[in-house]
PDB file of C-alpha atoms and ligand atoms in Angstrom:
ATOM      1  CA  UNK A   4     -81.961 148.326 164.782  1.00  0.00           C
ATOM      2  CA  UNK A   5     -78.512 146.858 164.114  1.00  0.00           C
ATOM      3  CA  UNK A   6     -78.232 143.642 162.121  1.00  0.00           C
ATOM      4  CA  UNK A   7     -75.020 141.726 161.531  1.00  0.00           C
ATOM      5  CA  UNK A   8     -73.136 138.534 162.346  1.00  0.00           C
ATOM      6  CA  UNK A   9     -71.423 137.801 165.663  1.00  0.00           C
ATOM      7  CA  UNK A  10     -68.206 139.806 165.751  1.00  0.00           C
ATOM      8  CA  UNK A  11     -69.416 142.538 163.383  1.00  0.00           C
ATOM      9  CA  UNK A  12     -69.185 145.079 166.192  1.00  0.00           C
ATOM     10  CA  UNK A  13     -72.876 145.581 166.888  1.00  0.00           C
ATOM     11  CA  UNK A  14     -72.417 145.903 170.648  1.00  0.00           C
ATOM     12  CA  UNK A  15     -69.618 148.473 170.345  1.00  0.00           C
ATOM     13  CA  UNK A  16     -71.466 150.545 167.759  1.00  0.00           C
ATOM     14  CA  UNK A  17     -74.803 150.223 169.576  1.00  0.00           C
ATOM     15  CA  UNK A  18     -73.408 151.958 172.685  1.00  0.00           C
ATOM     16  CA  UNK A  19     -71.908 154.855 170.752  1.00  0.00           C
ATOM     17  CA  UNK A  20     -74.818 155.366 168.353  1.00  0.00           C
ATOM     18  CA  UNK A  21     -77.435 155.148 171.114  1.00  0.00           C
ATOM     19  CA  UNK A  22     -75.502 157.752 173.133  1.00  0.00           C
ATOM     20  CA  UNK A  23     -75.397 160.078 170.162  1.00  0.00           C
ATOM     21  CA  UNK A  24     -79.095 159.626 169.486  1.00  0.00           C
ATOM     22  CA  UNK A  25     -79.998 159.910 173.176  1.00  0.00           C
ATOM     23  CA  UNK A  26     -81.913 156.628 173.214  1.00  0.00           C
ATOM     24  CA  UNK A  27     -81.305 153.392 175.147  1.00  0.00           C
ATOM     25  CA  UNK A  28     -79.383 150.558 173.458  1.00  0.00           C
ATOM     26  CA  UNK A  29     -81.310 147.354 174.023  1.00  0.00           C
ATOM     27  CA  UNK A  30     -79.089 144.307 173.599  1.00  0.00           C
ATOM     28  CA  UNK A  31     -80.695 140.896 174.059  1.00  0.00           C
ATOM     29  CA  UNK A  32     -77.226 139.327 174.477  1.00  0.00           C
ATOM     30  CA  UNK A  33     -76.407 141.751 177.326  1.00  0.00           C
ATOM     31  CA  UNK A  34     -79.771 141.175 179.015  1.00  0.00           C
ATOM     32  CA  UNK A  35     -79.275 137.404 178.811  1.00  0.00           C
ATOM     33  CA  UNK A  36     -75.703 137.622 180.155  1.00  0.00           C
ATOM     34  CA  UNK A  37     -76.822 139.845 183.067  1.00  0.00           C
ATOM     35  CA  UNK A  38     -79.482 137.250 183.907  1.00  0.00           C
ATOM     36  CA  UNK A  39     -76.973 134.408 183.694  1.00  0.00           C
ATOM     37  CA  UNK A  40     -74.579 136.193 186.111  1.00  0.00           C
ATOM     38  CA  UNK A  41     -77.468 137.072 188.405  1.00  0.00           C
ATOM     39  CA  UNK A  42     -78.639 133.433 188.302  1.00  0.00           C
ATOM     40  CA  UNK A  43     -82.230 134.421 187.595  1.00  0.00           C
ATOM     41  CA  UNK A  44     -84.854 132.033 186.230  1.00  0.00           C
ATOM     42  CA  UNK A  45     -84.484 133.661 182.795  1.00  0.00           C
ATOM     43  CA  UNK A  46     -80.706 133.241 183.012  1.00  0.00           C
ATOM     44  CA  UNK A  47     -81.063 129.555 183.858  1.00  0.00           C
ATOM     45  CA  UNK A  48     -83.369 129.049 180.879  1.00  0.00           C
ATOM     46  CA  UNK A  49     -81.044 130.860 178.473  1.00  0.00           C
ATOM     47  CA  UNK A  50     -77.630 129.579 179.606  1.00  0.00           C
ATOM     48  CA  UNK A  51     -77.480 126.167 177.922  1.00  0.00           C
ATOM     49  CA  UNK A  52     -78.515 127.622 174.547  1.00  0.00           C
ATOM     50  CA  UNK A  53     -75.977 130.433 174.798  1.00  0.00           C
ATOM     51  CA  UNK A  54     -73.133 128.131 175.816  1.00  0.00           C
ATOM     52  CA  UNK A  55     -73.865 125.921 172.812  1.00  0.00           C
ATOM     53  CA  UNK A  56     -73.964 128.945 170.481  1.00  0.00           C
ATOM     54  CA  UNK A  57     -77.626 128.308 169.703  1.00  0.00           C
ATOM     55  CA  UNK A  58     -80.412 130.844 169.757  1.00  0.00           C
ATOM     56  CA  UNK A  59     -82.514 131.077 172.893  1.00  0.00           C
ATOM     57  CA  UNK A  60     -86.076 130.014 171.933  1.00  0.00           C
ATOM     58  CA  UNK A  61     -88.186 132.781 170.394  1.00  0.00           C
ATOM     59  CA  UNK A  62     -90.906 132.721 173.051  1.00  0.00           C
ATOM     60  CA  UNK A  63     -88.420 133.442 175.853  1.00  0.00           C
ATOM     61  CA  UNK A  64     -86.604 136.125 173.870  1.00  0.00           C
ATOM     62  CA  UNK A  65     -89.686 137.885 172.531  1.00  0.00           C
ATOM     63  CA  UNK A  66     -91.366 138.097 175.955  1.00  0.00           C
ATOM     64  CA  UNK A  67     -88.191 139.607 177.395  1.00  0.00           C
ATOM     65  CA  UNK A  68     -87.923 142.241 174.640  1.00  0.00           C
ATOM     66  CA  UNK A  69     -91.619 143.131 174.924  1.00  0.00           C
ATOM     67  CA  UNK A  70     -91.158 143.895 178.623  1.00  0.00           C
ATOM     68  CA  UNK A  71     -88.076 145.956 177.891  1.00  0.00           C
ATOM     69  CA  UNK A  72     -89.737 147.984 175.137  1.00  0.00           C
ATOM     70  CA  UNK A  73     -92.646 148.822 177.433  1.00  0.00           C
ATOM     71  CA  UNK A  74     -90.299 150.583 179.887  1.00  0.00           C
ATOM     72  CA  UNK A  75     -90.451 154.377 180.091  1.00  0.00           C
ATOM     73  CA  UNK A  76     -87.024 155.096 178.640  1.00  0.00           C
ATOM     74  CA  UNK A  77     -87.956 153.370 175.355  1.00  0.00           C
ATOM     75  CA  UNK A  78     -90.954 155.611 174.694  1.00  0.00           C
ATOM     76  CA  UNK A  79     -88.911 158.220 172.837  1.00  0.00           C
ATOM     77  CA  UNK A  80     -87.061 155.668 170.697  1.00  0.00           C
ATOM     78  CA  UNK A  81     -84.488 152.920 171.144  1.00  0.00           C
ATOM     79  CA  UNK A  82     -81.742 151.056 169.363  1.00  0.00           C
ATOM     80  CA  UNK A  83     -82.042 147.271 169.110  1.00  0.00           C
ATOM     81  CA  UNK A  84     -78.842 145.213 169.100  1.00  0.00           C
ATOM     82  CA  UNK A  85     -79.018 141.457 168.540  1.00  0.00           C
ATOM     83  CA  UNK A  86     -82.779 141.338 168.146  1.00  0.00           C
ATOM     84  CA  UNK A  87     -84.586 140.226 166.059  1.00  0.00           C
ATOM     85  CA  UNK A  88     -82.537 137.206 164.992  1.00  0.00           C
ATOM     86  CA  UNK A  89     -85.210 135.114 163.286  1.00  0.00           C
ATOM     87  CA  UNK A  90     -88.065 135.956 160.918  1.00  0.00           C
ATOM     88  CA  UNK A  91     -90.521 134.884 163.643  1.00  0.00           C
ATOM     89  CA  UNK A  92     -88.933 137.368 166.069  1.00  0.00           C
ATOM     90  CA  UNK A  93     -89.133 140.092 163.420  1.00  0.00           C
ATOM     91  CA  UNK A  94     -92.841 139.428 162.877  1.00  0.00           C
ATOM     92  CA  UNK A  95     -93.556 139.522 166.588  1.00  0.00           C
ATOM     93  CA  UNK A  96     -91.490 142.679 166.987  1.00  0.00           C
ATOM     94  CA  UNK A  97     -93.515 144.375 164.258  1.00  0.00           C
ATOM     95  CA  UNK A  98     -96.764 143.399 166.020  1.00  0.00           C
ATOM     96  CA  UNK A  99     -95.533 144.517 169.470  1.00  0.00           C
ATOM     97  CA  UNK A 100     -94.357 147.848 168.119  1.00  0.00           C
ATOM     98  CA  UNK A 101     -97.679 148.294 166.361  1.00  0.00           C
ATOM     99  CA  UNK A 102     -99.454 147.805 169.707  1.00  0.00           C
ATOM    100  CA  UNK A 103     -97.162 150.411 171.252  1.00  0.00           C
ATOM    101  CA  UNK A 104     -97.866 152.834 168.383  1.00  0.00           C
ATOM    102  CA  UNK A 105     -94.268 152.588 167.176  1.00  0.00           C
ATOM    103  CA  UNK A 106     -92.427 151.182 164.156  1.00  0.00           C
ATOM    104  CA  UNK A 107     -88.832 150.631 163.104  1.00  0.00           C
ATOM    105  CA  UNK A 108     -87.346 153.592 161.233  1.00  0.00           C
ATOM    106  CA  UNK A 109     -84.196 151.962 160.018  1.00  0.00           C
ATOM    107  CA  UNK A 110     -82.281 148.680 159.917  1.00  0.00           C
ATOM    108  CA  UNK A 111     -78.515 149.062 159.630  1.00  0.00           C
ATOM    109  CA  UNK A 112     -76.642 145.955 158.562  1.00  0.00           C
ATOM    110  CA  UNK A 113     -72.953 145.791 159.529  1.00  0.00           C
ATOM    111  CA  UNK A 114     -71.166 143.868 156.775  1.00  0.00           C
ATOM    112  CA  UNK A 115     -67.928 141.998 157.555  1.00  0.00           C
ATOM    113  CA  UNK A 116     -66.436 138.975 155.751  1.00  0.00           C
ATOM    114  CA  UNK A 117     -66.306 135.675 157.621  1.00  0.00           C
ATOM    115  CA  UNK A 118     -62.491 135.366 157.910  1.00  0.00           C
ATOM    116  CA  UNK A 119     -62.381 138.684 159.718  1.00  0.00           C
ATOM    117  CA  UNK A 120     -65.254 137.611 162.016  1.00  0.00           C
ATOM    118  CA  UNK A 121     -63.453 134.445 163.070  1.00  0.00           C
ATOM    119  CA  UNK A 122     -60.264 136.452 163.737  1.00  0.00           C
ATOM    120  CA  UNK A 123     -62.129 139.028 165.828  1.00  0.00           C
ATOM    121  CA  UNK A 124     -64.168 136.555 167.867  1.00  0.00           C
ATOM    122  CA  UNK A 125     -61.351 134.194 168.718  1.00  0.00           C
ATOM    123  CA  UNK A 126     -59.218 137.132 169.871  1.00  0.00           C
ATOM    124  CA  UNK A 127     -62.003 138.867 171.821  1.00  0.00           C
ATOM    125  CA  UNK A 128     -61.717 139.286 175.593  1.00  0.00           C
ATOM    126  CA  UNK A 129     -64.376 140.900 177.746  1.00  0.00           C
ATOM    127  CA  UNK A 130     -64.083 142.530 181.158  1.00  0.00           C
ATOM    128  CA  UNK A 131     -65.816 140.529 183.919  1.00  0.00           C
ATOM    129  CA  UNK A 132     -65.327 141.563 187.563  1.00  0.00           C
ATOM    130  CA  UNK A 133     -62.171 143.479 186.627  1.00  0.00           C
ATOM    131  CA  UNK A 134     -60.622 140.631 184.609  1.00  0.00           C
ATOM    132  CA  UNK A 135     -60.268 140.150 180.859  1.00  0.00           C
ATOM    133  CA  UNK A 136     -61.697 136.753 179.977  1.00  0.00           C
ATOM    134  CA  UNK A 137     -62.830 134.863 176.889  1.00  0.00           C
ATOM    135  CA  UNK A 138     -66.602 134.471 176.665  1.00  0.00           C
ATOM    136  CA  UNK A 139     -67.540 130.763 176.714  1.00  0.00           C
ATOM    137  CA  UNK A 140     -69.282 131.178 173.373  1.00  0.00           C
ATOM    138  CA  UNK A 141     -66.157 132.730 171.773  1.00  0.00           C
ATOM    139  CA  UNK A 142     -64.307 129.384 171.822  1.00  0.00           C
ATOM    140  CA  UNK A 143     -63.441 128.370 168.220  1.00  0.00           C
ATOM    141  CA  UNK A 144     -65.933 125.458 167.851  1.00  0.00           C
ATOM    142  CA  UNK A 145     -68.761 127.582 169.239  1.00  0.00           C
ATOM    143  CA  UNK A 146     -67.811 130.542 167.041  1.00  0.00           C
ATOM    144  CA  UNK A 147     -68.122 128.379 163.923  1.00  0.00           C
ATOM    145  CA  UNK A 148     -71.514 127.165 165.084  1.00  0.00           C
ATOM    146  CA  UNK A 149     -72.748 130.713 165.844  1.00  0.00           C
ATOM    147  CA  UNK A 150     -71.750 131.816 162.345  1.00  0.00           C
ATOM    148  CA  UNK A 151     -73.670 128.899 160.880  1.00  0.00           C
ATOM    149  CA  UNK A 152     -76.724 129.769 163.003  1.00  0.00           C
ATOM    150  CA  UNK A 153     -76.387 133.344 161.757  1.00  0.00           C
ATOM    151  CA  UNK A 154     -76.283 132.276 158.104  1.00  0.00           C
ATOM    152  CA  UNK A 155     -79.271 129.977 158.466  1.00  0.00           C
ATOM    153  CA  UNK A 156     -81.583 131.844 160.835  1.00  0.00           C
ATOM    154  CA  UNK A 157     -80.618 135.517 160.936  1.00  0.00           C
ATOM    155  CA  UNK A 158     -79.135 136.412 157.527  1.00  0.00           C
ATOM    156  CA  UNK A 159     -82.580 136.034 155.841  1.00  0.00           C
ATOM    157  CA  UNK A 160     -83.687 139.119 157.805  1.00  0.00           C
ATOM    158  CA  UNK A 161     -81.516 141.230 155.525  1.00  0.00           C
ATOM    159  CA  UNK A 162     -83.725 140.480 152.514  1.00  0.00           C
ATOM    160  CA  UNK A 163     -86.866 140.719 154.634  1.00  0.00           C
ATOM    161  CA  UNK A 164     -86.090 144.247 155.830  1.00  0.00           C
ATOM    162  CA  UNK A 165     -84.812 145.227 152.395  1.00  0.00           C
ATOM    163  CA  UNK A 166     -88.176 144.339 150.895  1.00  0.00           C
ATOM    164  CA  UNK A 167     -89.800 146.538 153.556  1.00  0.00           C
ATOM    165  CA  UNK A 168     -87.580 149.410 152.420  1.00  0.00           C
ATOM    166  CA  UNK A 169     -85.864 149.659 155.818  1.00  0.00           C
ATOM    167  CA  UNK A 170     -82.408 148.233 155.119  1.00  0.00           C
ATOM    168  CA  UNK A 171     -79.103 150.072 154.722  1.00  0.00           C
ATOM    169  CA  UNK A 172     -75.835 148.128 154.571  1.00  0.00           C
ATOM    170  CA  UNK A 173     -72.553 149.606 155.724  1.00  0.00           C
ATOM    171  CA  UNK A 174     -69.044 148.136 155.671  1.00  0.00           C
ATOM    172  CA  UNK A 175     -67.958 147.471 159.249  1.00  0.00           C
ATOM    173  CA  UNK A 176     -64.226 146.989 158.690  1.00  0.00           C
ATOM    174  CA  UNK A 177     -61.975 149.851 159.750  1.00  0.00           C
ATOM    175  CA  UNK A 178     -61.591 151.949 162.880  1.00  0.00           C
ATOM    176  CA  UNK A 179     -64.522 151.987 165.306  1.00  0.00           C
ATOM    177  CA  UNK A 180     -64.934 155.759 164.770  1.00  0.00           C
ATOM    178  CA  UNK A 181     -65.015 155.376 160.969  1.00  0.00           C
ATOM    179  CA  UNK A 182     -67.748 152.754 161.207  1.00  0.00           C
ATOM    180  CA  UNK A 183     -69.693 155.012 163.592  1.00  0.00           C
ATOM    181  CA  UNK A 184     -69.502 157.872 161.080  1.00  0.00           C
ATOM    182  CA  UNK A 185     -70.766 155.574 158.295  1.00  0.00           C
ATOM    183  CA  UNK A 186     -73.588 154.476 160.557  1.00  0.00           C
ATOM    184  CA  UNK A 187     -74.566 158.015 161.521  1.00  0.00           C
ATOM    185  CA  UNK A 188     -74.696 159.189 157.895  1.00  0.00           C
ATOM    186  CA  UNK A 189     -76.734 156.145 156.940  1.00  0.00           C
ATOM    187  CA  UNK A 190     -79.163 156.900 159.777  1.00  0.00           C
ATOM    188  CA  UNK A 191     -79.654 160.456 158.569  1.00  0.00           C
ATOM    189  CA  UNK A 192     -81.126 159.285 155.304  1.00  0.00           C
ATOM    190  CA  UNK A 193     -82.779 155.938 155.871  1.00  0.00           C
ATOM    191  CA  UNK A 194     -85.695 156.761 158.195  1.00  0.00           C
ATOM    192  CA  UNK A 195     -86.640 160.076 156.664  1.00  0.00           C
ATOM    193  CA  UNK A 196     -86.140 158.966 153.073  1.00  0.00           C
ATOM    194  CA  UNK A 197     -89.334 156.936 152.919  1.00  0.00           C
ATOM    195  CA  UNK A 198     -92.172 159.055 151.547  1.00  0.00           C
ATOM    196  CA  UNK A 199     -94.925 157.431 153.595  1.00  0.00           C
ATOM    197  CA  UNK A 200     -93.204 157.642 156.979  1.00  0.00           C
ATOM    198  CA  UNK A 201     -92.486 154.942 159.522  1.00  0.00           C
ATOM    199  CA  UNK A 202     -96.051 153.713 160.010  1.00  0.00           C
ATOM    200  CA  UNK A 203     -96.683 152.795 156.366  1.00  0.00           C
ATOM    201  CA  UNK A 204     -96.983 149.124 155.470  1.00  0.00           C
TER     202      UNK A 204
HETATM  203  P1  LIG B 311     -73.045 137.842 169.283  1.00  0.00           P
HETATM  204  O1  LIG B 311     -73.757 138.816 168.394  1.00  0.00           O
HETATM  205  O2  LIG B 311     -71.587 138.117 169.378  1.00  0.00           O
HETATM  206  O3  LIG B 311     -73.384 136.419 168.994  1.00  0.00           O
HETATM  207  P2  LIG B 311     -74.842 138.422 171.487  1.00  0.00           P
HETATM  208  O4  LIG B 311     -74.419 138.994 172.777  1.00  0.00           O
HETATM  209  O5  LIG B 311     -75.723 139.237 170.635  1.00  0.00           O
HETATM  210  O6  LIG B 311     -73.485 138.056 170.778  1.00  0.00           O
HETATM  211  O7  LIG B 311     -75.569 136.995 171.739  1.00  0.00           O
HETATM  212  C1  LIG B 311     -75.007 135.985 172.527  1.00  0.00           C
HETATM  213  C2  LIG B 311     -75.982 134.806 172.626  1.00  0.00           C
HETATM  214  O8  LIG B 311     -77.198 135.245 173.280  1.00  0.00           O
HETATM  215  C3  LIG B 311     -76.458 134.231 171.289  1.00  0.00           C
HETATM  216  O9  LIG B 311     -75.548 133.301 170.754  1.00  0.00           O
HETATM  217  C4  LIG B 311     -77.791 133.594 171.718  1.00  0.00           C
HETATM  218  O10 LIG B 311     -77.590 132.376 172.394  1.00  0.00           O
HETATM  219  C5  LIG B 311     -78.328 134.594 172.724  1.00  0.00           C
HETATM  220  N1  LIG B 311     -79.195 135.610 172.055  1.00  0.00           N
HETATM  221  C6  LIG B 311     -78.962 136.939 171.955  1.00  0.00           C
HETATM  222  N2  LIG B 311     -79.937 137.554 171.279  1.00  0.00           N
HETATM  223  C7  LIG B 311     -80.821 136.591 170.901  1.00  0.00           C
HETATM  224  C8  LIG B 311     -82.039 136.593 170.168  1.00  0.00           C
HETATM  225  N3  LIG B 311     -82.565 137.703 169.638  1.00  0.00           N
HETATM  226  N4  LIG B 311     -82.676 135.396 169.983  1.00  0.00           N
HETATM  227  C9  LIG B 311     -82.189 134.274 170.494  1.00  0.00           C
HETATM  228  N5  LIG B 311     -81.039 134.199 171.194  1.00  0.00           N
HETATM  229  C10 LIG B 311     -80.353 135.341 171.395  1.00  0.00           C
END
């Protein structure tokens, strides 16, 4: 799984790394945005939280991820991007994976300082229906709020996964390809380096 603040490049790296590993990249942000554009019930529930830069409530998010992880293409492994984002989500993820006979092998944290994050997010444009637009939640006030939410609710996961022996941190400043190479070398060692294997603990 990829951990890191908004703007760290998780989405970009998730696509490339998942391709290289031959597993699906599961991004809760992408699933929410697809549901918002498709005007589904889930999209309607999530939209106001996303627009405000707040987290979508755990029960909605966890149920959605559980369904996704139960799909066939996730049986041989998967890469999580943007989930979990709270300790409660992490606990429920561990339990769901246990039920599926799986466990996380590795948590990669993308480390970027906050000035760089603000620069990246306020300059970010995404392609929607052939047009480059600013995501509503990339507006400066919302960006500051998302970073605060990250510090308060998500950053504690770093210590949590470190104490489980799963965490590797990599610097995520530099060219996309350089960061991918750092990520791939980190992945080679982290999962296999634990003597008791993924199901221990
Ligand atoms: P970023 O990492 O740039 O903030 P994401 O696409 O991962 O972008 O998330 C966008 C928004 O989607 C979040 O601000 C939040 O509202 C919602 N979201 C995504 N993942 C989660 C999650 N695991 N728990 C709660 N809300 C989430």
